[in-house]
Amino acid sequence: MRNHSLFTWLYPGMHIKRWLFLLVVGMTLLSLGAAYLLREAYLLYDFPGVAHYLTLQFIPRWGRGIIFVCVAVGSVSIAFWRLNASLLYAVVRPGSQNGSMAESLYTKRVLSRGPHVVAIGGGTGLSVLLRGLKDHTSNLTAIVTVADDGGSSGRLRQDFGVVAPGDLRQCLSALAEAEPLMSRLFQYRFRAGEGLEGHSFGNLFIVAMAHVTGNFETAIHEASRVLNVRGNILPSTLVDVTLSARTQDDEFVHGEHKITEHGASIHELFLNPSNAEAHPDAVRAVLDADLIVIGPGSLYTSVMPNLLVEDLRKALLSTSAQRIFVCNVATQHGETDDFGVADHIEALERHTAPGIVETVIANNNLGVLPDELHSTPVALNHPDARVFEHVRVIQADVVASENRYRHDFQKLAAAILDVYHGRESGMPGAEHRPSEEAVFVTR
Amino acid sequence: MRNHSLFTWLYPGMHIKRWLFLLVVGMTLLSLGAAYLLREAYLLYDFPGVAHYLTLQFIPRWGRGIIFVCVAVGSVSIAFWRLNASLLYAVVRPGSQNGSMAESLYTKRVLSRGPHVVAIGGGTGLSVLLRGLKDHTSNLTAIVTVADDGGSSGRLRQDFGVVAPGDLRQCLSALAEAEPLMSRLFQYRFRAGEGLEGHSFGNLFIVAMAHVTGNFETAIHEASRVLNVRGNILPSTLVDVTLSARTQDDEFVHGEHKITEHGASIHELFLNPSNAEAHPDAVRAVLDADLIVIGPGSLYTSVMPNLLVEDLRKALLSTSAQRIFVCNVATQHGETDDFGVADHIEALERHTAPGIVETVIANNNLGVLPDELHSTPVALNHPDARVFEHVRVIQADVVASENRYRHDFQKLAAAILDVYHGRESGMPGAEHRPSEEAVFVTR
């Protein structure tokens, strides 16, 4: 597109053509008006001799007309161009790229008309999803878990009494625009320094900003501004919640990172306090959305903690938006060992309600994962499972070819947008409300 | 100024008027050209009847002319205005204030024509100076010491092997524009967290950025960009230097913070390595400057370490720029106890060369400082001191009324600019090459 930037100005929706048209109409009218006034002046007054030469009267009248018009168009264009350059000088920050202004305007206008999408989850999974979605719409809201209590997030949570910043930071980096350096800085982890080691810069930014402004929400807002984030990032709750689990053996485990460490099969998940208030903007975003995407990400420790916030769960069940669940492509050791797609859906519905999602996007490009990950590709299992009766399963190749443990952000976004626009029938391997036979066939 | 923003557009040097003029000339020519073409067309062709009404021929010719011109001017203005709004939409970042574009353009243009000033020092003193100077010019270069080895800077220096970021950080904050929140964030010190406590956010930013880009200079450059810094900030050297002192009792003390702690009277100061290379841009800035300001700041631990860098000292002695020394307003406990203005100059010249500065700005608004500071106001002492023979002393009230331990950034900048423009005679208490009598009078 870079080579056609002059034409970019004429793309639909740029809010440029209408005003250029008005400019041309105005100039034509101006010419007409001046012509009448000049004609009247010629009839009424005698002009001094010098006017004869200034108005080039020794050249035939049509020749004069064309010369004047050409010179005029030239100088108006130059004037217009330079005025703009002067105005832009005032607003363009040093070091920012302003070479492709037409393109950046185009991107901004077009993306502002994209669907309103809410993405719910946490961790790397959510950031992969956002990285893909931001190329399709700027009306993005990420609702992020803040129950993390391990690593840098956990230490900051304990020392400063803020909600866990880690998952928010990953979203900020994913949605940051045009500043890959700042994203890298946000993800940077200190590798030395007693007590400093292991902290990520982005987490420290959020904590410091929360203390400077006295407010966690303002901290996120300011971080979004600094990173020029496309979209909106919200914690699912501002309450300092803890995640607890009851295992299949009726054991209780408290704290997010302990649940993963413990590794036992999880029967039930709780939030403490169980009545933690949802972030009101998150509830509003869910109710106003066109499309809601739940997952991918650690099922019990990233995705579920959001859905355990009661108001958010209620909003999800009452919104008119399309609701898609993106199933993980690989099992997670300690959380979802041996899980298939049906197990994911079953766990999701058990903790919320049947029908919480309408569509599931499952990967059909199953390969072999290296042994050291203790992870297997997630296949459509239990073809007799009841869950498939009220959930439509769309199978597509959404796995990253260089890292089969993760989604490919472009493939995933394309698959989601296809579902949203009802184009999924065209996708290879796609199917609607699969019969049991169809499911067997695709295994 | 905010209420006159429309007139602001017409201020000199805005680079706006010339193009508006060209626009008007172009439009007039366009009208003239169109008039000729229309006149020729009227003579050659018969227009259909509807043209009679479209061109309002039932109204007298001068009336038609005026109507067309008015409508035209209106639509051209609207078109022009809206086109600009559309263009600006592409470049203005969300949340930035674009209400007073005329003002921000004015500020940018005027300040870019200010004198080229180099400020040399470190710590709070330098940041107070820069805060004042940045309202007068954007051609500012701050040359900053990186010999600090105490506090957060010292810990980071030791753990990460970078030069000390603390003084650079203070300058960044002082020169940051329009984002007080980011400045506050940069100065924020973590007050909890094992190992994190005491670190300032700005220091962590610089260290993290240096690691991400692999380069300390790029880190400063990027930090300047993020903070929208007016001016240029350079470390005096990129070598990891250590400061050592020989006391009057012939004792050696190593390390900047140990020198202050030790508290003995300092006879001589060294840099290790003694041949540390100056930052080439710092040398260039000194040679190209119109005005060089040395100090204020801790004489031995902030100001002097810069001057001990050999190439920088040589550049100072050979530049054609005016050279002003801003004397501290209060003595510093452990460094300059009992010092007067003459002692400051004497120490400065002993470590560099006589004539290193031409003018000294000394405070003449001496008050009483609270006992707990262990500090007294710096007076003009030793009126028979030789140093006054080749240094011109300008006395002015440059002390902050709410904190007499510090300079007032506005008063100080005004005094410096007065010296630079040769207006110092108008200042209360000012004097040129004071005779010994004059010095006595002002004490």
Short mmCIF file of C-alpha atoms in Angstrom, two decimals, chain A residues 9 14-17 19-20 22-23 25-40 42-43 54-57 61-66 68-80 82-96 98 101 104-105 108-109 112 155-156 159-160 179 181-182 184-185 188 190-196 199 201 204-213 218 222 225-229, chain B residues 9 14-17 19-20 22-23 25-40 42-43 54-57 61-66 68-69 71-80 82-96 98 101-102 104-105 108-109 112 155-156 159-160 179 181-182 184-185 188 190-196 199 201 204-213 218 222 225-229:
data_model
loop_
_atom_site.label_atom_id
_atom_site.label_comp_id
_atom_site.label_asym_id
_atom_site.label_seq_id
_atom_site.Cartn_x
_atom_site.Cartn_y
_atom_site.Cartn_z
CA TRP A 9 -6.35 9.63 0.08
CA MET A 14 -11.27 8.98 4.64
CA HIS A 15 -13.37 12.12 5.27
CA ILE A 16 -11.18 13.82 2.67
CA LYS A 17 -12.99 13.58 -0.68
CA TRP A 19 -14.05 18.41 1.60
CA LEU A 20 -11.87 18.42 -1.50
CA LEU A 22 -16.44 21.38 -1.50
CA LEU A 23 -13.13 23.17 -2.03
CA VAL A 25 -17.07 23.93 -5.80
CA GLY A 26 -16.10 26.92 -3.67
CA MET A 27 -13.29 27.91 -5.98
CA THR A 28 -15.52 27.62 -9.05
CA LEU A 29 -18.12 29.84 -7.42
CA LEU A 30 -15.40 32.30 -6.45
CA SER A 31 -14.29 32.44 -10.06
CA LEU A 32 -17.83 33.01 -11.26
CA GLY A 33 -18.38 35.78 -8.74
CA ALA A 34 -15.09 37.47 -9.60
CA ALA A 35 -15.92 37.21 -13.31
CA TYR A 36 -19.17 39.13 -12.80
CA LEU A 37 -17.47 41.77 -10.68
CA LEU A 38 -14.62 42.19 -13.16
CA ARG A 39 -17.02 42.44 -16.10
CA GLU A 40 -18.99 45.13 -14.26
CA TYR A 42 -14.59 46.85 -17.00
CA LEU A 43 -17.86 48.42 -18.15
CA LEU A 54 -0.48 43.06 -15.94
CA THR A 55 -3.53 41.25 -17.26
CA LEU A 56 -1.59 40.07 -20.31
CA GLN A 57 -4.10 41.64 -22.74
CA ARG A 61 -8.44 35.91 -24.10
CA TRP A 62 -8.62 32.06 -23.87
CA GLY A 63 -4.83 31.90 -23.62
CA ARG A 64 -4.87 34.37 -20.71
CA GLY A 65 -7.62 32.35 -19.04
CA ILE A 66 -5.64 29.13 -19.21
CA PHE A 68 -4.12 32.38 -15.01
CA VAL A 69 -5.95 29.19 -14.09
CA CYS A 70 -2.76 27.09 -14.28
CA VAL A 71 -0.68 29.49 -12.20
CA ALA A 72 -3.55 29.79 -9.74
CA VAL A 73 -4.02 26.04 -9.31
CA GLY A 74 -0.28 25.72 -8.77
CA SER A 75 -0.06 28.36 -6.11
CA VAL A 76 -3.23 27.26 -4.33
CA SER A 77 -1.87 23.71 -4.18
CA ILE A 78 1.49 24.83 -2.83
CA ALA A 79 -0.15 27.11 -0.29
CA PHE A 80 -2.49 24.38 0.81
CA ARG A 82 2.59 24.09 3.07
CA LEU A 83 -0.15 25.28 5.41
CA ASN A 84 -0.79 21.70 6.32
CA ALA A 85 2.88 21.03 6.86
CA SER A 86 2.96 24.03 9.21
CA LEU A 87 -0.04 22.81 11.14
CA LEU A 88 1.30 19.29 11.41
CA TYR A 89 4.61 20.64 12.70
CA ALA A 90 2.76 21.65 15.85
CA VAL A 91 1.34 18.22 16.59
CA VAL A 92 3.74 15.64 15.25
CA ARG A 93 6.07 14.39 17.98
CA PRO A 94 9.74 14.16 17.13
CA GLY A 95 10.80 10.74 16.03
CA SER A 96 7.32 9.56 15.10
CA ASN A 98 4.68 10.73 9.60
CA MET A 101 -0.09 9.84 6.97
CA SER A 104 -2.42 5.90 9.13
CA LEU A 105 -5.59 7.92 8.56
CA LYS A 108 -7.67 4.66 11.87
CA ARG A 109 -10.94 5.35 10.02
CA SER A 112 -12.96 2.46 13.96
CA ARG A 155 5.46 -10.47 44.60
CA LEU A 156 4.15 -7.03 43.63
CA ASP A 159 4.37 -6.04 48.58
CA PHE A 160 2.16 -3.24 47.25
CA GLU A 179 6.18 1.22 19.04
CA LEU A 181 10.48 -0.89 21.27
CA MET A 182 8.08 0.11 24.05
CA ARG A 184 9.80 -4.98 24.22
CA LEU A 185 10.55 -2.69 27.14
CA TYR A 188 11.64 -6.88 29.67
CA PHE A 190 15.35 -7.68 35.00
CA ARG A 191 18.01 -10.36 35.05
CA ALA A 192 20.08 -9.05 37.93
CA GLY A 193 19.74 -7.02 41.12
CA GLU A 194 18.75 -8.46 44.44
CA GLY A 195 14.97 -8.36 44.68
CA LEU A 196 14.79 -6.77 41.24
CA HIS A 199 10.39 -8.43 37.82
CA PHE A 201 9.41 -3.66 33.60
CA LEU A 204 6.77 -2.09 37.70
CA PHE A 205 5.33 0.58 35.40
CA ILE A 206 1.75 -0.33 36.34
CA VAL A 207 2.53 -0.51 40.05
CA ALA A 208 4.45 2.78 40.06
CA MET A 209 1.73 4.51 38.05
CA ALA A 210 -0.94 3.14 40.37
CA HIS A 211 0.93 4.68 43.29
CA VAL A 212 1.58 8.00 41.57
CA THR A 213 -2.05 8.40 40.53
CA THR A 218 -5.79 5.34 35.93
CA GLU A 222 -2.04 5.93 31.36
CA ARG A 225 -1.85 6.04 26.43
CA VAL A 226 1.93 5.76 26.63
CA LEU A 227 1.87 2.58 24.54
CA ASN A 228 -0.68 4.07 22.13
CA VAL A 229 -2.91 1.05 22.68
CA TRP B 9 -1.85 32.42 14.13
CA MET B 14 4.53 30.94 12.56
CA HIS B 15 5.15 29.95 8.92
CA ILE B 16 1.43 30.44 8.36
CA LYS B 17 0.95 33.97 7.04
CA TRP B 19 1.08 30.53 2.82
CA LEU B 20 -2.25 32.17 3.58
CA LEU B 22 -0.09 32.73 -1.41
CA LEU B 23 -3.49 31.08 -1.10
CA VAL B 25 -3.07 35.38 -4.49
CA GLY B 26 -3.72 32.01 -6.10
CA MET B 27 -7.46 32.34 -5.68
CA THR B 28 -7.47 35.83 -7.15
CA LEU B 29 -5.55 34.59 -10.17
CA LEU B 30 -7.93 31.68 -10.48
CA SER B 31 -10.85 34.09 -10.55
CA LEU B 32 -9.19 36.21 -13.17
CA GLY B 33 -8.44 33.19 -15.36
CA ALA B 34 -11.97 31.86 -15.01
CA ALA B 35 -13.36 35.29 -15.83
CA TYR B 36 -11.49 35.34 -19.13
CA LEU B 37 -12.57 31.83 -20.02
CA LEU B 38 -16.21 32.51 -19.12
CA ARG B 39 -16.24 35.74 -21.11
CA GLU B 40 -14.85 33.90 -24.16
CA TYR B 42 -20.28 33.66 -23.49
CA LEU B 43 -19.17 35.21 -26.79
CA LEU B 54 -28.46 28.89 -12.34
CA THR B 55 -26.25 31.94 -12.79
CA LEU B 56 -28.91 34.16 -11.20
CA GLN B 57 -29.08 36.45 -14.27
CA ARG B 61 -24.40 41.73 -12.25
CA TRP B 62 -22.62 43.25 -9.20
CA GLY B 63 -25.14 41.59 -6.90
CA ARG B 64 -24.44 38.24 -8.49
CA GLY B 65 -20.72 38.81 -8.14
CA ILE B 66 -20.99 39.56 -4.43
CA PHE B 68 -21.02 34.16 -5.54
CA VAL B 69 -17.90 35.49 -3.86
CA VAL B 71 -20.78 31.76 -0.86
CA ALA B 72 -17.41 30.78 -2.33
CA VAL B 73 -15.36 32.22 0.52
CA GLY B 74 -17.63 30.45 2.97
CA SER B 75 -17.33 27.05 1.34
CA VAL B 76 -13.59 27.34 0.74
CA SER B 77 -13.08 28.18 4.41
CA ILE B 78 -15.22 25.28 5.59
CA ALA B 79 -13.50 22.89 3.21
CA PHE B 80 -10.10 24.08 4.30
CA ARG B 82 -12.40 20.35 7.73
CA LEU B 83 -9.58 19.02 5.58
CA ASN B 84 -7.19 20.04 8.28
CA ALA B 85 -9.28 18.41 10.95
CA SER B 86 -9.20 15.21 8.91
CA LEU B 87 -5.45 15.35 8.49
CA LEU B 88 -4.87 16.07 12.15
CA TYR B 89 -7.09 13.13 13.10
CA ALA B 90 -4.39 10.87 11.69
CA VAL B 91 -1.55 12.28 13.77
CA VAL B 92 -3.00 13.51 17.05
CA ARG B 93 -2.63 10.90 19.77
CA PRO B 94 -5.68 10.18 21.87
CA GLY B 95 -5.65 12.06 25.13
CA SER B 96 -3.21 14.72 24.02
CA ASN B 98 -4.89 19.73 20.77
CA MET B 101 -2.55 24.19 18.41
CA ALA B 102 -1.77 27.79 17.52
CA SER B 104 1.92 25.00 20.66
CA LEU B 105 3.07 25.92 17.15
CA LYS B 108 7.77 25.44 19.11
CA ARG B 109 8.79 27.97 16.46
CA SER B 112 13.62 26.83 18.23
CA ARG B 155 22.94 -0.22 43.25
CA LEU B 156 21.95 -0.33 39.58
CA ASP B 159 24.19 -4.87 39.55
CA PHE B 160 23.90 -4.03 35.85
CA GLU B 179 3.27 15.43 30.70
CA LEU B 181 2.30 12.74 35.17
CA MET B 182 5.17 11.04 33.34
CA ARG B 184 6.12 12.32 38.47
CA LEU B 185 6.29 8.66 37.45
CA TYR B 188 8.62 7.92 41.79
CA PHE B 190 9.29 2.40 45.24
CA ARG B 191 8.53 2.40 48.93
CA ALA B 192 8.12 -1.35 49.43
CA GLY B 193 9.33 -4.63 48.02
CA GLU B 194 12.52 -6.34 49.09
CA GLY B 195 15.31 -5.05 46.90
CA LEU B 196 12.86 -2.82 45.01
CA HIS B 199 14.76 2.42 43.45
CA PHE B 201 11.15 4.29 38.43
CA LEU B 204 14.74 1.37 36.21
CA PHE B 205 13.39 2.72 32.93
CA ILE B 206 16.84 3.78 31.78
CA VAL B 207 18.48 0.53 32.84
CA ALA B 208 15.76 -1.63 31.25
CA MET B 209 15.87 0.39 28.04
CA ALA B 210 19.67 0.16 27.96
CA HIS B 211 19.36 -3.61 28.16
CA VAL B 212 16.58 -3.86 25.59
CA THR B 213 18.45 -1.70 23.06
CA THR B 218 19.76 4.84 22.83
CA GLU B 222 14.25 6.79 23.85
CA ARG B 225 11.26 10.67 23.20
CA VAL B 226 8.77 9.07 25.60
CA LEU B 227 8.92 12.11 27.88
CA ASN B 228 8.77 14.51 24.90
CA VAL B 229 11.89 16.21 26.19
#
